[in-house]
Structure formats: structure tokens, C-alpha cells
Short mmCIF file of C-alpha atoms and ligand atoms in Angstrom, two decimals:
data_model
loop_
_atom_site.label_atom_id
_atom_site.label_comp_id
_atom_site.label_asym_id
_atom_site.label_seq_id
_atom_site.Cartn_x
_atom_site.Cartn_y
_atom_site.Cartn_z
CA MET A 20 -22.47 34.37 -42.55
CA ASN A 21 -20.54 32.83 -39.68
CA LYS A 22 -17.15 34.50 -39.53
CA LEU A 23 -15.66 31.75 -37.40
CA SER A 24 -14.51 28.32 -38.48
CA LYS A 25 -16.77 25.33 -37.78
CA LEU A 26 -14.08 23.94 -35.52
CA ILE A 27 -13.90 26.94 -33.23
CA SER A 28 -17.67 27.36 -33.25
CA SER A 29 -17.98 23.80 -31.94
CA LEU A 30 -16.04 24.58 -28.75
CA SER A 31 -18.04 25.20 -25.58
CA GLU A 32 -17.51 28.26 -23.46
CA SER A 33 -15.82 27.42 -20.17
CA GLU A 34 -18.56 26.38 -17.76
CA THR A 35 -17.07 28.49 -14.99
CA ILE A 36 -17.10 31.77 -16.92
CA ALA A 37 -20.78 32.52 -16.26
CA MET A 38 -20.28 31.61 -12.59
CA THR A 39 -17.28 33.94 -12.28
CA ARG A 40 -19.21 36.75 -13.98
CA LYS A 41 -22.20 36.39 -11.64
CA SER A 42 -19.98 36.09 -8.53
CA ASN A 43 -18.16 39.27 -9.52
CA GLU A 44 -21.46 41.12 -10.03
CA MET A 45 -22.56 40.05 -6.55
CA ARG A 46 -19.22 41.08 -5.05
CA ALA A 47 -19.48 44.49 -6.74
CA LYS A 48 -22.81 44.95 -4.93
CA GLY A 49 -21.13 44.19 -1.59
CA THR A 50 -22.01 40.48 -1.15
CA GLU A 51 -19.23 38.34 0.27
CA VAL A 52 -19.05 35.39 -2.13
CA ILE A 53 -16.84 32.45 -1.11
CA SER A 54 -15.27 30.82 -4.12
CA MET A 55 -15.08 27.04 -4.05
CA SER A 56 -14.81 26.77 -7.80
CA LEU A 57 -11.06 27.24 -8.21
CA GLY A 58 -8.82 24.57 -9.68
CA GLU A 59 -5.48 25.65 -8.28
CA PRO A 60 -3.58 25.60 -4.98
CA ASP A 61 -4.13 28.77 -2.95
CA PHE A 62 -0.44 28.85 -1.90
CA PRO A 63 2.45 30.84 -3.35
CA THR A 64 5.21 29.05 -5.26
CA PRO A 65 7.93 27.89 -2.77
CA GLN A 66 10.74 30.41 -2.27
CA HIS A 67 13.60 28.20 -3.52
CA ILE A 68 11.78 27.82 -6.85
CA LYS A 69 11.21 31.56 -7.18
CA ASP A 70 14.92 32.11 -6.39
CA ALA A 71 15.93 29.69 -9.15
CA ALA A 72 13.85 31.68 -11.63
CA LYS A 73 15.53 34.93 -10.55
CA ARG A 74 18.95 33.31 -11.03
CA ALA A 75 17.90 32.14 -14.50
CA ILE A 76 17.06 35.71 -15.46
CA ASP A 77 20.41 36.96 -14.16
CA ASN A 78 22.20 34.16 -16.00
CA ASP A 79 20.59 35.25 -19.28
CA TYR A 80 18.17 32.44 -19.90
CA SER A 81 16.57 34.75 -22.39
CA HIS A 82 16.95 32.97 -25.73
CA TYR A 83 14.69 30.45 -27.45
CA ALA A 84 14.80 27.23 -25.47
CA PRO A 85 15.05 23.84 -27.24
CA VAL A 86 11.59 22.80 -28.44
CA ALA A 87 11.34 19.65 -26.32
CA GLY A 88 12.88 21.28 -23.24
CA TYR A 89 16.38 22.02 -21.87
CA PRO A 90 18.50 18.84 -21.73
CA GLU A 91 19.05 19.29 -17.96
CA LEU A 92 15.30 19.54 -17.37
CA ARG A 93 14.58 16.43 -19.45
CA GLU A 94 17.31 14.59 -17.46
CA ALA A 95 15.69 15.77 -14.21
CA ILE A 96 12.32 14.45 -15.43
CA VAL A 97 13.93 11.08 -16.26
CA ASP A 98 15.32 11.02 -12.68
CA LYS A 99 11.93 11.99 -11.24
CA PHE A 100 10.24 9.08 -13.02
CA LYS A 101 12.92 6.66 -11.77
CA ARG A 102 12.93 7.96 -8.19
CA GLU A 103 9.20 8.45 -7.64
CA ASN A 104 7.53 6.01 -10.03
CA ASN A 105 10.17 3.35 -10.63
CA LEU A 106 9.85 4.02 -14.37
CA SER A 107 12.88 3.95 -16.69
CA TYR A 108 12.97 6.41 -19.57
CA GLU A 109 15.63 8.10 -21.70
CA PRO A 110 15.64 11.88 -22.26
CA ALA A 111 14.43 11.11 -25.82
CA ASN A 112 11.18 9.85 -24.25
CA ILE A 113 10.57 13.17 -22.49
CA MET A 114 9.01 16.36 -23.77
CA VAL A 115 8.24 19.62 -21.95
CA SER A 116 5.22 21.75 -22.93
CA ASN A 117 3.19 24.70 -21.64
CA GLY A 118 1.45 22.83 -18.83
CA ALA A 119 -0.23 19.42 -18.84
CA LYS A 120 -3.06 21.02 -20.80
CA HIS A 121 -0.77 21.76 -23.73
CA THR A 122 0.89 18.35 -23.38
CA ILE A 123 -2.43 16.53 -23.69
CA THR A 124 -3.49 18.69 -26.65
CA ASN A 125 -0.21 17.89 -28.45
CA ILE A 126 -0.67 14.16 -27.86
CA LEU A 127 -4.28 14.14 -29.08
CA MET A 128 -3.35 16.18 -32.16
CA ALA A 129 -0.56 13.71 -32.90
CA LEU A 130 -2.66 10.56 -32.46
CA VAL A 131 -6.29 11.21 -33.34
CA ASN A 132 -7.69 11.33 -36.88
CA PRO A 133 -11.18 12.62 -37.71
CA GLY A 134 -13.56 9.77 -36.94
CA ASP A 135 -11.31 8.15 -34.29
CA GLU A 136 -12.80 7.71 -30.84
CA VAL A 137 -11.37 8.82 -27.52
CA ILE A 138 -12.77 7.17 -24.40
CA LEU A 139 -13.45 9.51 -21.48
CA PRO A 140 -14.46 8.00 -18.16
CA ALA A 141 -16.88 10.42 -16.45
CA PRO A 142 -16.53 12.42 -14.35
CA TYR A 143 -13.82 13.77 -16.64
CA TRP A 144 -11.75 16.94 -16.51
CA VAL A 145 -13.68 19.50 -18.61
CA SER A 146 -10.96 20.27 -21.14
CA TYR A 147 -10.52 16.68 -22.43
CA ARG A 148 -13.83 16.83 -24.26
CA GLU A 149 -13.03 20.12 -26.00
CA MET A 150 -9.50 19.00 -26.90
CA VAL A 151 -10.91 15.92 -28.61
CA LYS A 152 -13.22 18.17 -30.65
CA LEU A 153 -10.18 20.12 -31.86
CA THR A 154 -8.76 16.95 -33.41
CA GLY A 155 -11.96 16.18 -35.33
CA GLY A 156 -12.25 12.95 -33.36
CA THR A 157 -15.27 11.95 -31.31
CA TYR A 158 -15.53 11.02 -27.65
CA ARG A 159 -17.24 8.09 -26.00
CA ILE A 160 -18.13 8.54 -22.35
CA ILE A 161 -18.11 5.78 -19.74
CA ARG A 162 -20.48 6.76 -16.94
CA THR A 163 -19.62 5.98 -13.32
CA ASN A 164 -21.39 6.82 -10.07
CA ILE A 165 -20.61 7.39 -6.42
CA GLU A 166 -21.46 3.76 -5.53
CA GLN A 167 -18.48 2.63 -7.63
CA ASN A 168 -16.33 5.45 -6.23
CA PHE A 169 -16.39 7.10 -9.65
CA LYS A 170 -13.97 4.51 -11.05
CA ILE A 171 -14.51 2.46 -14.22
CA SER A 172 -14.40 -1.33 -14.07
CA PRO A 173 -12.41 -3.46 -16.55
CA ARG A 174 -15.71 -4.67 -17.93
CA GLN A 175 -16.95 -1.15 -18.60
CA LEU A 176 -13.70 -0.37 -20.41
CA ASP A 177 -13.90 -3.55 -22.45
CA GLU A 178 -17.47 -2.77 -23.52
CA ALA A 179 -16.64 0.82 -24.48
CA ILE A 180 -13.78 -0.09 -26.82
CA THR A 181 -14.76 -0.22 -30.52
CA LYS A 182 -12.83 -0.60 -33.77
CA LYS A 183 -12.59 3.19 -33.86
CA THR A 184 -11.03 3.62 -30.40
CA LYS A 185 -7.61 5.24 -30.52
CA VAL A 186 -7.10 6.76 -27.08
CA VAL A 187 -8.35 6.35 -23.51
CA ILE A 188 -7.77 9.19 -21.04
CA LEU A 189 -7.38 8.12 -17.44
CA ASN A 190 -6.92 10.63 -14.62
CA SER A 191 -5.82 9.53 -11.16
CA PRO A 192 -5.99 11.24 -8.66
CA SER A 193 -9.09 12.66 -10.28
CA ASN A 194 -10.38 16.12 -10.90
CA PRO A 195 -13.30 16.40 -10.04
CA SER A 196 -14.01 13.28 -7.94
CA GLY A 197 -10.82 12.91 -5.88
CA ALA A 198 -10.86 9.17 -6.67
CA VAL A 199 -7.52 7.36 -6.82
CA TYR A 200 -7.12 4.06 -8.69
CA THR A 201 -5.24 1.38 -6.74
CA GLU A 202 -2.41 -0.67 -8.23
CA LYS A 203 -4.74 -3.69 -8.39
CA GLU A 204 -7.42 -1.73 -10.25
CA LEU A 205 -4.91 -0.37 -12.75
CA ARG A 206 -3.41 -3.80 -13.36
CA GLU A 207 -6.91 -5.10 -14.12
CA LEU A 208 -7.53 -2.27 -16.59
CA ALA A 209 -4.12 -2.99 -18.16
CA ILE A 210 -5.27 -6.54 -19.01
CA VAL A 211 -8.08 -5.06 -21.13
CA ILE A 212 -5.78 -2.52 -22.80
CA LYS A 213 -3.20 -5.19 -23.67
CA LYS A 214 -5.84 -6.93 -25.78
CA HIS A 215 -5.90 -3.84 -28.05
CA PRO A 216 -2.32 -2.97 -29.04
CA GLY A 217 -3.49 -0.11 -31.31
CA ILE A 218 -4.90 1.84 -28.37
CA PHE A 219 -2.99 4.42 -26.31
CA VAL A 220 -3.76 5.55 -22.79
CA ILE A 221 -3.02 9.07 -21.69
CA SER A 222 -2.43 8.78 -17.95
CA ASP A 223 -2.98 12.23 -16.46
CA GLU A 224 -1.13 12.23 -13.13
CA VAL A 225 -0.97 15.96 -12.35
CA TYR A 226 -2.33 15.46 -8.82
CA GLU A 227 0.24 12.74 -8.06
CA HIS A 228 1.56 14.47 -4.94
CA ILE A 229 -1.84 15.46 -3.55
CA ILE A 230 -2.82 12.04 -2.30
CA TYR A 231 -4.01 11.19 1.21
CA GLU A 232 -4.28 7.43 1.43
CA GLY A 233 -1.99 4.82 -0.03
CA SER A 234 0.57 5.84 -2.60
CA HIS A 235 0.45 6.84 -6.22
CA PHE A 236 0.76 4.08 -8.82
CA SER A 237 1.26 4.96 -12.47
CA LEU A 238 -0.46 2.91 -15.15
CA ALA A 239 2.89 2.89 -17.00
CA GLN A 240 4.26 0.71 -14.17
CA THR A 241 2.30 -2.19 -15.65
CA ASP A 242 5.22 -3.42 -17.81
CA GLU A 243 3.12 -5.29 -20.33
CA ILE A 244 1.47 -2.11 -21.66
CA LYS A 245 4.20 0.45 -20.93
CA GLU A 246 4.62 1.23 -24.66
CA GLN A 247 0.89 2.04 -24.88
CA VAL A 248 0.89 4.44 -21.92
CA ILE A 249 1.77 8.11 -22.18
CA VAL A 250 2.34 9.63 -18.75
CA VAL A 251 1.40 13.29 -18.37
CA ASN A 252 2.39 15.38 -15.40
CA SER A 253 3.22 18.99 -14.55
CA VAL A 254 4.58 21.21 -11.81
CA SER A 255 1.28 23.15 -11.60
CA LYS A 256 -0.52 21.42 -8.73
CA SER A 257 2.36 19.71 -6.89
CA PHE A 258 4.45 22.86 -6.51
CA ALA A 259 1.77 25.60 -6.63
CA MET A 260 3.04 26.70 -10.05
CA THR A 261 -0.14 26.94 -12.15
CA GLY A 262 0.86 30.26 -13.70
CA TRP A 263 4.38 29.15 -14.72
CA ARG A 264 3.00 26.78 -17.38
CA VAL A 265 5.34 23.81 -17.35
CA GLY A 266 4.07 20.30 -18.05
CA PHE A 267 5.72 17.21 -19.43
CA MET A 268 5.16 13.76 -20.82
CA ALA A 269 6.95 10.44 -21.01
CA ALA A 270 6.15 8.58 -24.22
CA PRO A 271 7.62 6.41 -26.97
CA GLU A 272 10.29 8.32 -28.88
CA TRP A 273 8.31 8.47 -32.16
CA LEU A 274 5.50 10.28 -30.36
CA VAL A 275 7.86 12.74 -28.67
CA LYS A 276 9.33 13.50 -32.11
CA SER A 277 5.96 14.21 -33.70
CA CYS A 278 4.72 16.30 -30.76
CA SER A 279 8.00 18.19 -30.93
CA ASN A 280 7.38 18.93 -34.63
CA LEU A 281 3.94 20.26 -33.79
CA GLN A 282 5.13 22.33 -30.83
CA GLY A 283 8.08 23.66 -32.84
CA GLN A 284 5.66 25.14 -35.39
CA VAL A 285 3.06 26.46 -32.95
CA THR A 286 4.64 27.65 -29.70
CA SER A 287 8.37 26.71 -29.71
CA GLY A 288 10.00 25.60 -26.45
CA VAL A 289 8.47 26.54 -23.10
CA ASN A 290 9.45 29.86 -21.50
CA SER A 291 13.15 29.57 -20.58
CA VAL A 292 12.87 31.02 -17.06
CA ALA A 293 9.86 28.85 -16.21
CA GLN A 294 11.81 25.77 -17.32
CA MET A 295 14.63 26.63 -14.91
CA ALA A 296 12.07 27.10 -12.13
CA ALA A 297 10.61 23.67 -12.97
CA LEU A 298 14.13 22.18 -12.84
CA GLU A 299 14.48 23.44 -9.27
CA ALA A 300 10.99 22.13 -8.39
CA LEU A 301 11.88 18.63 -9.61
CA THR A 302 15.35 18.47 -8.08
CA GLY A 303 14.98 20.57 -4.89
CA PRO A 304 13.46 19.80 -1.48
CA MET A 305 9.85 18.59 -1.34
CA ASP A 306 9.03 20.00 2.14
CA GLU A 307 6.60 22.62 0.83
CA THR A 308 4.73 20.06 -1.28
CA VAL A 309 4.32 17.83 1.77
CA LYS A 310 3.17 20.80 3.88
CA MET A 311 0.55 21.77 1.29
CA ARG A 312 -0.66 18.20 1.09
CA ASP A 313 -1.08 18.08 4.88
CA ILE A 314 -3.10 21.30 4.86
CA PHE A 315 -5.32 19.96 2.05
CA LEU A 316 -5.86 16.79 4.10
CA LYS A 317 -7.05 18.77 7.12
CA ARG A 318 -9.44 20.74 4.92
CA ARG A 319 -10.64 17.58 3.21
CA ASN A 320 -11.63 16.14 6.57
CA ILE A 321 -13.52 19.29 7.56
CA ILE A 322 -15.48 19.59 4.32
CA SER A 323 -16.25 15.86 4.03
CA LYS A 324 -17.58 15.67 7.61
CA ALA A 325 -19.69 18.79 7.11
CA PHE A 326 -21.29 17.41 3.93
CA GLU A 327 -21.89 14.00 5.51
CA LYS A 328 -24.17 15.72 8.04
CA ILE A 329 -26.43 17.18 5.34
CA ASP A 330 -29.55 15.14 4.58
CA GLY A 331 -29.89 13.93 1.02
CA VAL A 332 -26.21 14.42 0.14
CA LYS A 333 -24.01 11.39 -0.63
CA VAL A 334 -20.30 11.85 -0.04
CA MET A 335 -17.28 9.91 -1.23
CA VAL A 336 -14.34 11.01 0.91
CA PRO A 337 -11.73 11.96 -1.71
CA GLN A 338 -8.41 10.12 -1.59
CA GLY A 339 -6.58 12.71 -3.66
CA SER A 340 -6.64 16.13 -5.43
CA PHE A 341 -8.45 19.00 -3.67
CA TYR A 342 -12.09 18.62 -4.68
CA LEU A 343 -15.18 17.12 -3.08
CA PHE A 344 -17.80 15.81 -5.52
CA PRO A 345 -20.95 14.96 -3.58
CA ASP A 346 -23.98 13.35 -5.22
CA VAL A 347 -26.80 15.83 -4.65
CA SER A 348 -29.41 14.20 -6.89
CA ALA A 349 -31.73 13.45 -3.92
CA LEU A 350 -32.26 17.20 -3.61
CA PHE A 351 -33.53 17.59 -7.18
CA GLY A 352 -37.25 18.39 -7.36
CA ARG A 353 -37.26 20.51 -4.19
CA SER A 354 -38.03 24.21 -4.31
CA PHE A 355 -37.43 27.22 -2.10
CA ASN A 356 -38.75 30.79 -2.44
CA GLY A 357 -40.34 29.76 -5.74
CA ASN A 358 -37.01 28.47 -7.13
CA LEU A 359 -37.24 24.89 -8.34
CA VAL A 360 -33.98 22.97 -8.20
CA SER A 361 -34.30 20.28 -10.82
CA ASN A 362 -30.65 19.56 -11.66
CA SER A 363 -27.08 20.33 -10.58
CA ASP A 364 -26.94 23.56 -12.63
CA ASP A 365 -29.98 24.83 -10.72
CA LEU A 366 -28.38 23.78 -7.44
CA MET A 367 -25.16 25.57 -8.33
CA TRP A 368 -27.07 28.83 -8.96
CA TYR A 369 -29.22 28.29 -5.88
CA LEU A 370 -26.12 27.95 -3.68
CA LEU A 371 -24.66 31.10 -5.19
CA GLU A 372 -27.88 33.06 -4.56
CA GLU A 373 -28.75 31.67 -1.13
CA ALA A 374 -25.39 30.68 0.41
CA HIS A 375 -23.12 33.01 -1.58
CA VAL A 376 -20.85 30.08 -2.35
CA ALA A 377 -19.52 29.46 -5.88
CA ALA A 378 -19.17 25.80 -6.93
CA VAL A 379 -19.17 24.00 -10.30
CA SER A 380 -22.09 21.91 -11.55
CA GLY A 381 -21.36 18.23 -12.21
CA ASN A 382 -22.77 18.75 -15.73
CA ALA A 383 -19.44 20.29 -16.69
CA PHE A 384 -17.76 16.98 -15.89
CA GLY A 385 -20.35 14.71 -17.51
CA THR A 386 -21.85 13.72 -14.15
CA PRO A 387 -25.07 15.69 -13.63
CA GLU A 388 -25.94 14.10 -10.25
CA CYS A 389 -23.01 15.85 -8.57
CA ILE A 390 -21.54 19.23 -7.83
CA ARG A 391 -17.85 20.08 -7.33
CA PHE A 392 -16.47 22.03 -4.39
CA SER A 393 -12.78 22.94 -4.39
CA TYR A 394 -11.15 23.07 -0.96
CA ALA A 395 -8.16 24.99 -2.26
CA THR A 396 -9.26 27.83 -0.01
CA SER A 397 -8.63 28.68 3.64
CA GLU A 398 -10.02 26.58 6.51
CA GLU A 399 -11.85 29.68 7.71
CA ASN A 400 -13.57 30.05 4.32
CA ILE A 401 -14.48 26.36 4.26
CA VAL A 402 -16.05 26.48 7.73
CA LYS A 403 -17.99 29.64 6.88
CA ALA A 404 -19.13 28.26 3.49
CA MET A 405 -20.26 24.97 5.02
CA GLY A 406 -22.39 26.76 7.61
CA ARG A 407 -24.13 28.69 4.83
CA ILE A 408 -24.53 25.65 2.58
CA ALA A 409 -26.05 23.58 5.40
CA ASP A 410 -28.56 26.38 6.10
CA ALA A 411 -29.43 26.80 2.43
CA LEU A 412 -30.01 23.08 1.91
CA GLN A 413 -32.06 22.55 5.06
N1 PLP B 25 -5.31 17.67 -15.82
C1 PLP B 25 -6.19 17.85 -14.83
C2 PLP B 25 -6.95 16.69 -14.33
C3 PLP B 25 -6.38 19.12 -14.27
O1 PLP B 25 -7.25 19.29 -13.26
C4 PLP B 25 -5.64 20.22 -14.77
C5 PLP B 25 -5.86 21.59 -14.26
O2 PLP B 25 -6.85 21.92 -13.70
C6 PLP B 25 -4.74 19.98 -15.80
C7 PLP B 25 -4.59 18.70 -16.31
C8 PLP B 25 -3.92 21.08 -16.41
O3 PLP B 25 -2.77 21.34 -15.68
P1 PLP B 25 -1.67 22.36 -16.18
O4 PLP B 25 -1.79 23.58 -15.32
O5 PLP B 25 -0.36 21.65 -15.97
O6 PLP B 25 -1.90 22.66 -17.62
#
């Protein structure tokens, strides 16, 4: 008899767990493994944010916080949307949760019924697929490739929408591809969405501040569909605060109310001290965020150039986030030392064995031609890893 519920049994194990286990075994045997599989900035949280958290402790922010977030934090989020995205919201449109991950789960739980469809453009962030399963809904994937810069066209979106579609999840800048949708592209997608007033778009903008070319445009800035767009963001990536767990959304008030009901029963308000740290992040100086972005840009250039020199690898230079997602499908079918590499999982293991570099197979993101390398690691590590990868792929 299966002790676990059908729902939990349907969830996949995180695709990076096996990789982390194997890397750790190799490290224990003395091999120097370079990790390029991490999804978080390798910087500490800026000092002024840490100081704000210490002050919050001393000022006794130790009681249950309001479920949807402290009023001053929700006000600061309203100001952030006005200042940075030219979007007008009221505090009643804002809700704070335990990271963008929790925010997106709340929204999907609130909107999706069993049998409803959620459209996921691939490559997609791994957790979307599993979150949809938790709702009992199903997902419909739109495939993209490197030739189209991993971005869906309005036509592809139009063709993917069915009577069952309830939600579309769009992520720009993207994890894993680093693609960034332009204002023009988003306005074209908005025309398709407007034709279907019963559909909602979750616009995941957590990498908003890690963008190298052009500027960030939010889908919610397309006025004609603003009521259909739920903007999700967090302090995790922009302020090197992944462990603090503070994310937020801007949405129609009825949705904030229902997510608040759900959160009130399951987790209550977000950790009080972390909320005060997030308040400082959103109202304080942005110098550290800009500095981190500049360092990521330098690393992006190094890793992109190094991959461009490798035969059989197609590179799209990422415009945002901190991942490179080369198409390595031309290498499939080759073998070395009796190891046949027939897909991106095989290549991922091959690179771990031969180059001692940990990456993530594109399979995890619904794009099996590719493999993801995170450059949220030092320049020295990137240079060393690229030397080893080039040798291993020769
Ligand atoms: N959305 C995307 C695209 C991500 O890459 C991540 C984290 O890796 C998240 C959401 C989750 O962010 P948070 O730490 O705010 O939960």
C-alpha cells in the first residue's frame, strides 16, 4: 500500500538533488568540483539591509505579522511599482509571501481548478510544472528554440490557448535562458491575451534588476490587460536575499483577498524581521544591486565568449539573469572513453565526470537540446571551468 497521497507521489524529485549528491561524493574523495548549477547570487546581503534586520529584532518585531504583510512594506511595494515600473497600485493590491515561489503557489492554488490548463513556455523554471500539479490542473508547454531566442511568438500563444486555459506563466528575464522580452514583444502578446478575458498571466519578474541590455518592461504596463496580469517579484535575486524568503505580488484586490485567506491558514504572515529587511531593500540605496549586476555582466561576457569558441555549441548571449543556456544538441551521438552522450542528461554527467563541473540538464526546463550553466560564481571559477569544459568537449 502506498502510504503517500497520490498528489505528493506525483511530484518529481528536484532535478539538481542527484547532481548535488554526486558532486559531494566526488568532493569527499578529493576532487575539486566547480558548481555552475546554483540559482542564487554568490554575494552576501548588503550591509544596510542586514542592519535594518538587527534593528527590527531590537525593536521587538517578534509578534505575528499581518498576513498580507506590514502596511509600511506594502506601501513601499506600491512606491516601488510606481517608481520603477510606472505601475499604479493601492496597498490592497499588494501581498507579501515567503518568496516568489510561495507567491506563485498561492496564486495557482487560488485560480486553478482540476482540469484547468496552465500554459508554460519552455524553457520554464522547474518549479512551475510541479506547482501546477499541486493544484490538480494540467500544463501545456509551448516549445521554443535558440533560433527564436527562446521567446514565444504571439502566434504560438494563440495556438496554445484552449477553452480550458486559465493561466499563462511568463518569466522575463528568464531562468534558464537569460532571454528578455522587449516592450514590443510583450505588447504583441498582450493583443492575444486581451482576446481571452478569462485568462490570467503570472508575470514572474524576479530577475528584473539583473538585466544587461535595454530596460525591464512589465507586461502589466500594457494598460489594456492590466487587470489580467499578476506581477510577481521578490527581493531574493535583486538584493542577494534568497534565504530571507520575501516575495510579493501585485494583483486585483479579489485575488489578494483569496490568497491572503489561503496564506492565513497555512503559513501566516512572512517572518517579521525578514519583512523589515525587505522594507530597507526596497526603500534604501541600490548601489549594491548595480554593483552585482555589473559583476554578472563581466562574467556573462567571459562565459559567452568561451562557449562561442567551442565547436558544435550554439550560444544565445543572455540579456538578463545569471545563466547561460547553450544548445548542445550537435554533440549528441558522440562518445568518449566508451561513454555515449545521447542527450543533455548524459552530457551533464559527462561534464561532471570529465571536467568536474556541475551544470543542470535542459531536460529539467523542458528543453532537452540545452544545458544550463549558472555564472553566479567567481570569475576565477568560471575561467577554470571553461578551460576544463573546452578540453572535455574537444
Ligand atoms: N522565479 C524564478 C524564475 C526563479 O528562478 C526563482 C528562483 O530560482 C524564483 C522564482 C523563486 O524566487 P524566490 O527565492 O523569491 O522564491
